[in-house]
Amino acid sequence: MAERNIEAFAARLGDSNLDLKGKFNTATELRDNIDILCQGPAYAIFLKKLVPVFMKLLEGPPVFTSTSWEQRLRNCILEIFHRLPMAPAEVLKPYAAGIVDVLMGLVKTENEDNAVLCMKTVMDLERHQTEATAAKVQPFLDLIQEMFETMEQVVKDTFDSPTQASGSTPGNSQSLQYPRPGSPASSVNSDLGIEQQTARPLLKGMQSFKVLAECPIIVVSLFQAHRNCVHSNVKKFVPLIKGVLLHQAKPQERAHAEAAARGEIFTGVSKEIKNRAAFGEFVTAQVKTMSFLAYLLRVYSQQLQDFLTYLPDIVVRLLKDCPSEKSATRKELLVAIRHIVNFNFRKIFLTKIDDLLDERTLIGDGLTVYETMRPLAYSMLADLIHHVRDQLTRDQIRRTVEVFSKNLHDNFPGTSFQTMSAKLLLNLADRIAKLENKQDARHFLIMILSAIGDKFAAMNRQYHNAVKLSKLYQQQSVDAIPENHLADKDNPPDWDDIDIFTATPIKTSNPRDRGADPVEDNKFLFKNLMNGLKNMFYQLKICNPVVQSIDPANPPVNWQEVSYGYNAEEVEVIIKLFREGANVFRYYGLNQQPTETHYSSPVEFLANNAMVLSGKEEKDLLETFATVFHCIDPATFHEVFHTEIPHLYEMMFEHTALLHIPQFFLASEATSPSFAGMLLQFLMDRLADVGTSNIRQSSVLLRMFKLSFMAVTLFSQQNEQVLLPHVSKIITEAIRLSTTAEEPMNYFLLLRSLFRSIGGGRFELLYKEILPLIEMLLEVLNNLLMAARKPQERDLYVELCLTVPARLSNLLPHLSYLMRPLVVALRAGSDLVGQGLRTLELCVDNLTADYLDPIMAPVIDELMTALWDHLRPNPYSHFHAHTTMRILGKLGGRSRKFLNSPSGLTFRQSADDECSMDIKLVGSNKERAFPSNLGIDLAIAKLIEVPKAPAAKKADSFYKQQALRLLTAQLKMHIGFDTLPDDFAQLVRSQANDLADGNFNLSSDFMEKTDREKSVPKKDAQEETVKKLLKACMLATTIPDLANAGTSLLVDVCRHFTLLELGRSFAQIKHVRKPFDVKSGEGPLCIDSRVLADAIVESLSSDNMALREAAEQTIRNVFDAAAAIFGSTDKVEKLPFFVHLAKTFCHNCHEEEWYTKAGGGLGISLLATKVELGDSWLVDRQVDFVRALIYVMKDMPQDLPANTRVQAQHTLENLLRRCNKGIPKEDIHNHQTRLFNLCGFLIYELAHMNKNVREAAQKAFAIIAEVIGVEIHELLAPVKDRLLQPIYNKPLRALPFAVQIGYIEAITFCLSLQHGLVEFTDPLNRLLMESLALADAEDDTLAAKPSEQRTAESIVNLRVSCIRLLSMAVSFPEFGGQSQTQSRSRIISVFFKSLYSRSPEVIDAANAGLKGVLTQTNKLPKDLLQNGLRPILMNLQDPKKLSVAGLDGLARLLTLLTNYFKVEIGQRLLDHMKTIADGPALQKISFSLIEQNLQMKVVSATLNIFHLLPLAATGFMSDLVNR
């Protein structure tokens, strides 16, 4: 079949009668089917039949018109030759030489299109038919050489002739203007059919750039196939290659010259070149020749040595001349340049690096080259610059840094492009540091650091979008998402925030299509940048400026390793580098999974395990990052981190692994003191945030505090001084803030970290600072221990008591405070037991029996019992058992004296049998009696339990449901079951109406009967069980799985108890109203329905907010049930249950436990604000509620949470506003009214020893006055004697500090109300003189131990109160008489004296008092003024006596008494500053944290004086600035 087709084709092509068009169509069909026709044996027939025909057809003359049928036929036949299969070789071998001869002959005569096919076909034949064509290779190479030789003339004819420049005739094919390739005009012909294509002239092949462009690759292919001819031909080709590459179109050469004259760079094609297509082919031919040259340079470089000097100019010229549409040509040129660079011919390009760094030269201005060429071009350039970096000039370095810094920020080419730019910049650091001008070198290095910082900032801006895209890519890799370009309006897609490529009018390559993970890409780039930063700072060190001589004792230990001399702009770069670099680390926190380890609190987990989740790579990078900033001088280090510690702190919320950075600085001897100082200053300002409920924030703060304390342990000698100014404030503020914090335990975790770090007996200065706080601290911890509700809290308080940082000798006066914690510790966990045993053994070893036994006596029974519990064999702790035995042995028999107390035995309160139920167990034949309350405690414990193990979590819901079923059954059993009459509803409504109307029928009394034979203790026990069950029902409503069932049960129980309460109340009221009968009973003995009130108030005392809300809902359920029974909410107040509930709340407010008080206060708040029982009901109980709430505020210890007191105060304010509306003003003067009694009660509290109670009483009077519409003094006037008589009756000195303060502040408050409420009589004057004496007295005369913290605080408060009272009294005209002149002078003297106090509160009060005196008088007596100013003026004589406190006092006096001071003080201060801040001292200070240095604090306080001096002090301005 194939043979017949071949013969048919041969016949048709050989038919002389067939026209050219028919032969072309036949040839085209043959060309399209050549693969089929040349298979197997048919190939030989094909060649035998058709090759002669083809030869015959090609014998005619060449045609130079593209559309002629003869040209088309010749081109098609040549294409068939080109497509001939080269295998099997033996089939083609007989024809190869003949075909080559014919084609080589055609090359010389044919047009360029046909000549290209001839050249390619000859190359293929000579490569594959080496034997048959061996003799033809050299002639073919000679032909190519001939073409190279003719190029010079062709270039001149094509581009240099005047005709091409001025215009050409249509017949001149050489000068025809071709359209720009790729433009619409150039694509028209290809889109038209073959008949419609327009004719175009064709060039002769030997004069065509297109043919020449094919020659270099042909020569290379022939050299590889016929190596015997290489050596002889290379010598011939070398000058030809030089010639081709040196050829240049004259118009293009002129364009370059003109641009150079203007100082510009010309790129692209000159406008004078009309034949743009020919020029493009010419450049392509030269680029191909350049590739040929690159090939030859590998082996024959010696023969090209003289040409190498021209090569850089040629390369740059070709880059400039390459037309923008020839992107493939430019790419080939860049590849050739890369090969040349890699062949160790790099130095020749040194002079052209500036040109290559120009982007227009390197990649041109084509439409797509910016996207496609830049990675290749700049990677080639980076390779070149990297290898010649040591020979770069200063300007080349600057230009390189600018260009590649810009490339570093270009995201489009991808991460590898940016990484390449980053590596080049980092590798340039070594060369930059070797520049002679170190200032320039430093500038270039800072430029690189700034670029890296900007890149970090760009990564941070991309963060959220990168995370989104990373998740999208991961999702696409798992699940293929169907492509849908229409957005779903219900689920709009989360668009890429920075994808602008899909919206461009001309579609380019989209980097989003690469499918790379942007998170991993940024991490990879960040790692490369980070690894190079350390070397950058090392090179900066080499560029350090020359400084004056430095005392070797002053600099830190790493001074030889640091860079210094940073100016303000450079510091900003370092700050940017740190801030943005630290923020990039959050990329490493995306894939971290939290562990399942459980801790007692989430805060403890995060505070102690912040770094657990960090991978090795991140830890290494964090250490590298911190090391970078370890290499800057102390002054810059301080400036950077003063600014950046707040930002670092905020970054830690998102990524806690950044805690490694402060840890690194604190663990380094060089940076630890200064960084610890800055960090502690920052943390002290945020001490109030430690107690926040934001777990992440509090955990970061706790961890940072812990790291600071650990630095003190690590470098005790340097860092003890750093912690010293803060340690007292940390302890006192932690205790104070814990009372108002959302999470008070955080502050005690902070104290635990502090105590653990500074224990061990090495920190004498810290122990001395803490010594005055020990008594207060131990007292507070003991109070908290007694009030603790959770085991974790109890254990923490105990540990703090036993680890107070003090020596035993200092603890001896307070040893009794350790006894109770010691007993608790011996009954706690293993760690606390060990701590308790060590403490006890220390006391037994160092204290005598006579001293220790009385102290241990109150707890000795519990202590011995706890010790004996540890006398156990293995597997119990060997250490605990043996230590206990050793302690008992050291007691030396004293333990026998403590065996006196009776054994603790359990017993039952009643002799009656317990309720039981018969249960038949599995495997038993009969039923057995079991206690009825069996399993209640276990079920409640199951409801409370929070499972930790995964298996327990899975089964938890089931067991909780079963527990609720058991509790429900128990509650129903205790409530009982009655058969109700048919008219029960009518009876209930009837009783409800009678109760609401007060209509009580006394005919029958249900309460007359008695059940004295029944056991009251048994009833009490069962009521306790019912209360427990009711609380469990409320708890069940807070559990999500039980909420529905629990809520339904609780509502039904509340309705039941409301019905019971209705009948009980009705019967009790009837019983009470009957005449007394000695024989009458007290009613049947049964479980009281009012046990519900006790359950409610105990639930309100819970620390679980959900349970408190459940108790509130229970009250609401009772209210709703009562409203349904009475038929209206207005009558609900008639139900006595709410009166009993109010009494229960008031009773709980007087209980000892603080949380019970909290429950009572919350209950009163609910009745006053959320349960609408009516104003009249509330007014009747106003006094009871007020007394209860005031007692809560009085009795709440100041060390316990303050929210209970605050809640009571808010409730009191709301209650007073609501209950006193509409009361007439006249009631204040009527002794029988509620208002008079209320004011009479509240006025006592104005002088209470508790500050909070005094403030609440003042606020209460203000509210009452506002509601009624009177002044406060009008409320106080009728009852003022109740306040004043106790105050006047007893001297102040005979009273405790708190009472003195209360009395004084009460008088001050009354004086502030004016209107003669307190008259200036002898009792008041005596009180004022007592206050004056107290304000003037020394601390030692006021108290035996004035340094103890609580005592010192009380003394300060007493002085402040006295000064405020005196300030108030001095402002009254009644005090300004002649008789009071001496007292007035004494008061002013005390004000002056108090200005020099160590307490800021006393100073502020005295300052305010003195300011008030100066507003009343224009001039103070001279002697008084001299005596007042003498102490501070004496200190100004000696610079050694200057202190911050003294200078601040001088500033305050200058503010008040500017006219009394001379301007010469400024000159004296300037002289003192020369002494204080001399050169050596300033140099030493410059290496430390200035804020911690006392000398600099004095200098700062001195500078603060000058602006307060008289106006003439402006003359000191120049001296201050110059010095």
JSON list of C-alpha atoms in Angstrom, two decimals, residues 781-886:
[
{"chain": "A", "resi": 781, "resn": "LEU", "atom": "CA", "xyz": [-0.10, 34.96, 103.96]},
{"chain": "A", "resi": 782, "resn": "ASN", "atom": "CA", "xyz": [-1.53, 33.43, 107.15]},
{"chain": "A", "resi": 783, "resn": "ASN", "atom": "CA", "xyz": [-4.80, 35.31, 106.66]},
{"chain": "A", "resi": 784, "resn": "LEU", "atom": "CA", "xyz": [-4.98, 34.11, 103.07]},
{"chain": "A", "resi": 785, "resn": "LEU", "atom": "CA", "xyz": [-4.15, 30.58, 104.14]},
{"chain": "A", "resi": 786, "resn": "MET", "atom": "CA", "xyz": [-7.03, 30.58, 106.60]},
{"chain": "A", "resi": 787, "resn": "ALA", "atom": "CA", "xyz": [-9.40, 31.89, 103.91]},
{"chain": "A", "resi": 788, "resn": "ALA", "atom": "CA", "xyz": [-8.16, 29.67, 101.05]},
{"chain": "A", "resi": 789, "resn": "ARG", "atom": "CA", "xyz": [-10.82, 27.57, 99.33]},
{"chain": "A", "resi": 790, "resn": "LYS", "atom": "CA", "xyz": [-8.74, 25.62, 96.80]},
{"chain": "A", "resi": 791, "resn": "PRO", "atom": "CA", "xyz": [-5.84, 23.22, 97.46]},
{"chain": "A", "resi": 792, "resn": "GLN", "atom": "CA", "xyz": [-3.69, 24.98, 94.85]},
{"chain": "A", "resi": 793, "resn": "GLU", "atom": "CA", "xyz": [-4.11, 28.32, 96.63]},
{"chain": "A", "resi": 794, "resn": "ARG", "atom": "CA", "xyz": [-3.42, 26.79, 100.01]},
{"chain": "A", "resi": 795, "resn": "ASP", "atom": "CA", "xyz": [-0.23, 25.10, 98.81]},
{"chain": "A", "resi": 796, "resn": "LEU", "atom": "CA", "xyz": [1.01, 28.32, 97.23]},
{"chain": "A", "resi": 797, "resn": "TYR", "atom": "CA", "xyz": [0.48, 30.36, 100.40]},
{"chain": "A", "resi": 798, "resn": "VAL", "atom": "CA", "xyz": [2.22, 27.70, 102.45]},
{"chain": "A", "resi": 799, "resn": "GLU", "atom": "CA", "xyz": [5.23, 27.62, 100.13]},
{"chain": "A", "resi": 800, "resn": "LEU", "atom": "CA", "xyz": [5.50, 31.41, 100.26]},
{"chain": "A", "resi": 801, "resn": "CYS", "atom": "CA", "xyz": [5.44, 31.35, 104.09]},
{"chain": "A", "resi": 802, "resn": "LEU", "atom": "CA", "xyz": [8.16, 28.72, 104.27]},
{"chain": "A", "resi": 803, "resn": "THR", "atom": "CA", "xyz": [10.41, 30.35, 101.64]},
{"chain": "A", "resi": 804, "resn": "VAL", "atom": "CA", "xyz": [10.31, 33.98, 102.80]},
{"chain": "A", "resi": 805, "resn": "PRO", "atom": "CA", "xyz": [13.77, 35.32, 101.89]},
{"chain": "A", "resi": 806, "resn": "ALA", "atom": "CA", "xyz": [15.17, 36.04, 105.34]},
{"chain": "A", "resi": 807, "resn": "ARG", "atom": "CA", "xyz": [17.64, 34.54, 107.75]},
{"chain": "A", "resi": 808, "resn": "LEU", "atom": "CA", "xyz": [16.38, 32.50, 110.70]},
{"chain": "A", "resi": 809, "resn": "SER", "atom": "CA", "xyz": [17.61, 35.13, 113.14]},
{"chain": "A", "resi": 810, "resn": "ASN", "atom": "CA", "xyz": [15.33, 37.70, 111.46]},
{"chain": "A", "resi": 811, "resn": "LEU", "atom": "CA", "xyz": [12.40, 35.28, 111.45]},
{"chain": "A", "resi": 812, "resn": "LEU", "atom": "CA", "xyz": [12.57, 34.50, 115.19]},
{"chain": "A", "resi": 813, "resn": "PRO", "atom": "CA", "xyz": [10.22, 37.35, 116.29]},
{"chain": "A", "resi": 814, "resn": "HIS", "atom": "CA", "xyz": [7.66, 36.14, 113.76]},
{"chain": "A", "resi": 815, "resn": "LEU", "atom": "CA", "xyz": [8.14, 32.39, 114.13]},
{"chain": "A", "resi": 816, "resn": "SER", "atom": "CA", "xyz": [4.58, 31.88, 115.32]},
{"chain": "A", "resi": 817, "resn": "TYR", "atom": "CA", "xyz": [3.39, 32.83, 111.83]},
{"chain": "A", "resi": 818, "resn": "LEU", "atom": "CA", "xyz": [5.17, 29.76, 110.43]},
{"chain": "A", "resi": 819, "resn": "MET", "atom": "CA", "xyz": [3.50, 27.17, 112.63]},
{"chain": "A", "resi": 820, "resn": "ARG", "atom": "CA", "xyz": [0.16, 26.89, 110.86]},
{"chain": "A", "resi": 821, "resn": "PRO", "atom": "CA", "xyz": [1.77, 26.83, 107.37]},
{"chain": "A", "resi": 822, "resn": "LEU", "atom": "CA", "xyz": [4.15, 24.17, 108.70]},
{"chain": "A", "resi": 823, "resn": "VAL", "atom": "CA", "xyz": [1.27, 21.89, 109.70]},
{"chain": "A", "resi": 824, "resn": "VAL", "atom": "CA", "xyz": [-0.46, 22.40, 106.34]},
{"chain": "A", "resi": 825, "resn": "ALA", "atom": "CA", "xyz": [2.80, 21.73, 104.49]},
{"chain": "A", "resi": 826, "resn": "LEU", "atom": "CA", "xyz": [3.30, 18.40, 106.27]},
{"chain": "A", "resi": 827, "resn": "ARG", "atom": "CA", "xyz": [-0.13, 17.32, 105.00]},
{"chain": "A", "resi": 828, "resn": "ALA", "atom": "CA", "xyz": [0.30, 18.54, 101.42]},
{"chain": "A", "resi": 829, "resn": "GLY", "atom": "CA", "xyz": [2.13, 17.19, 98.38]},
{"chain": "A", "resi": 830, "resn": "SER", "atom": "CA", "xyz": [5.60, 15.74, 98.28]},
{"chain": "A", "resi": 831, "resn": "ASP", "atom": "CA", "xyz": [7.44, 19.00, 97.52]},
{"chain": "A", "resi": 832, "resn": "LEU", "atom": "CA", "xyz": [5.78, 20.92, 100.31]},
{"chain": "A", "resi": 833, "resn": "VAL", "atom": "CA", "xyz": [6.31, 18.05, 102.76]},
{"chain": "A", "resi": 834, "resn": "GLY", "atom": "CA", "xyz": [10.04, 18.20, 102.01]},
{"chain": "A", "resi": 835, "resn": "GLN", "atom": "CA", "xyz": [10.07, 21.99, 102.48]},
{"chain": "A", "resi": 836, "resn": "GLY", "atom": "CA", "xyz": [8.13, 21.69, 105.74]},
{"chain": "A", "resi": 837, "resn": "LEU", "atom": "CA", "xyz": [10.44, 19.02, 107.13]},
{"chain": "A", "resi": 838, "resn": "ARG", "atom": "CA", "xyz": [13.51, 21.10, 106.28]},
{"chain": "A", "resi": 839, "resn": "THR", "atom": "CA", "xyz": [12.03, 24.16, 107.98]},
{"chain": "A", "resi": 840, "resn": "LEU", "atom": "CA", "xyz": [11.04, 22.22, 111.10]},
{"chain": "A", "resi": 841, "resn": "GLU", "atom": "CA", "xyz": [14.44, 20.56, 111.34]},
{"chain": "A", "resi": 842, "resn": "LEU", "atom": "CA", "xyz": [16.13, 23.95, 111.00]},
{"chain": "A", "resi": 843, "resn": "CYS", "atom": "CA", "xyz": [14.10, 25.28, 113.92]},
{"chain": "A", "resi": 844, "resn": "VAL", "atom": "CA", "xyz": [14.73, 22.21, 116.07]},
{"chain": "A", "resi": 845, "resn": "ASP", "atom": "CA", "xyz": [18.49, 22.34, 115.35]},
{"chain": "A", "resi": 846, "resn": "ASN", "atom": "CA", "xyz": [18.95, 26.02, 116.11]},
{"chain": "A", "resi": 847, "resn": "LEU", "atom": "CA", "xyz": [16.39, 26.85, 118.81]},
{"chain": "A", "resi": 848, "resn": "THR", "atom": "CA", "xyz": [16.17, 25.68, 122.39]},
{"chain": "A", "resi": 849, "resn": "ALA", "atom": "CA", "xyz": [13.20, 23.81, 123.72]},
{"chain": "A", "resi": 850, "resn": "ASP", "atom": "CA", "xyz": [12.30, 26.66, 126.10]},
{"chain": "A", "resi": 851, "resn": "TYR", "atom": "CA", "xyz": [12.02, 29.03, 123.16]},
{"chain": "A", "resi": 852, "resn": "LEU", "atom": "CA", "xyz": [10.47, 26.74, 120.56]},
{"chain": "A", "resi": 853, "resn": "ASP", "atom": "CA", "xyz": [7.94, 24.72, 122.58]},
{"chain": "A", "resi": 854, "resn": "PRO", "atom": "CA", "xyz": [5.68, 27.67, 123.55]},
{"chain": "A", "resi": 855, "resn": "ILE", "atom": "CA", "xyz": [5.60, 28.78, 119.93]},
{"chain": "A", "resi": 856, "resn": "MET", "atom": "CA", "xyz": [4.62, 25.31, 118.72]},
{"chain": "A", "resi": 857, "resn": "ALA", "atom": "CA", "xyz": [2.11, 24.75, 121.53]},
{"chain": "A", "resi": 858, "resn": "PRO", "atom": "CA", "xyz": [-1.02, 25.98, 119.65]},
{"chain": "A", "resi": 859, "resn": "VAL", "atom": "CA", "xyz": [-0.49, 23.51, 116.80]},
{"chain": "A", "resi": 860, "resn": "ILE", "atom": "CA", "xyz": [1.50, 20.79, 118.53]},
{"chain": "A", "resi": 861, "resn": "ASP", "atom": "CA", "xyz": [-1.22, 18.14, 118.33]},
{"chain": "A", "resi": 862, "resn": "GLU", "atom": "CA", "xyz": [-1.73, 18.62, 114.62]},
{"chain": "A", "resi": 863, "resn": "LEU", "atom": "CA", "xyz": [2.01, 18.87, 114.07]},
{"chain": "A", "resi": 864, "resn": "MET", "atom": "CA", "xyz": [2.74, 15.58, 115.79]},
{"chain": "A", "resi": 865, "resn": "THR", "atom": "CA", "xyz": [-0.12, 13.83, 114.01]},
{"chain": "A", "resi": 866, "resn": "ALA", "atom": "CA", "xyz": [1.22, 15.07, 110.69]},
{"chain": "A", "resi": 867, "resn": "LEU", "atom": "CA", "xyz": [4.75, 13.91, 111.55]},
{"chain": "A", "resi": 868, "resn": "TRP", "atom": "CA", "xyz": [3.60, 10.44, 112.58]},
{"chain": "A", "resi": 869, "resn": "ASP", "atom": "CA", "xyz": [1.77, 10.09, 109.25]},
{"chain": "A", "resi": 870, "resn": "HIS", "atom": "CA", "xyz": [5.16, 10.16, 107.53]},
{"chain": "A", "resi": 871, "resn": "LEU", "atom": "CA", "xyz": [6.59, 7.27, 109.52]},
{"chain": "A", "resi": 872, "resn": "ARG", "atom": "CA", "xyz": [5.88, 4.71, 106.82]},
{"chain": "A", "resi": 873, "resn": "PRO", "atom": "CA", "xyz": [7.97, 2.00, 105.15]},
{"chain": "A", "resi": 874, "resn": "ASN", "atom": "CA", "xyz": [8.62, 1.64, 101.43]},
{"chain": "A", "resi": 875, "resn": "PRO", "atom": "CA", "xyz": [7.23, 2.41, 98.90]},
{"chain": "A", "resi": 876, "resn": "TYR", "atom": "CA", "xyz": [6.66, 5.65, 100.82]},
{"chain": "A", "resi": 877, "resn": "SER", "atom": "CA", "xyz": [9.28, 8.36, 100.29]},
{"chain": "A", "resi": 878, "resn": "HIS", "atom": "CA", "xyz": [12.55, 7.35, 101.93]},
{"chain": "A", "resi": 879, "resn": "PHE", "atom": "CA", "xyz": [13.56, 10.99, 102.40]},
{"chain": "A", "resi": 880, "resn": "HIS", "atom": "CA", "xyz": [10.34, 11.99, 104.16]},
{"chain": "A", "resi": 881, "resn": "ALA", "atom": "CA", "xyz": [10.27, 8.97, 106.49]},
{"chain": "A", "resi": 882, "resn": "HIS", "atom": "CA", "xyz": [13.91, 9.22, 107.53]},
{"chain": "A", "resi": 883, "resn": "THR", "atom": "CA", "xyz": [13.82, 13.01, 107.94]},
{"chain": "A", "resi": 884, "resn": "THR", "atom": "CA", "xyz": [10.75, 12.67, 110.15]},
{"chain": "A", "resi": 885, "resn": "MET", "atom": "CA", "xyz": [12.46, 10.03, 112.26]},
{"chain": "A", "resi": 886, "resn": "ARG", "atom": "CA", "xyz": [15.51, 12.25, 112.57]}
]
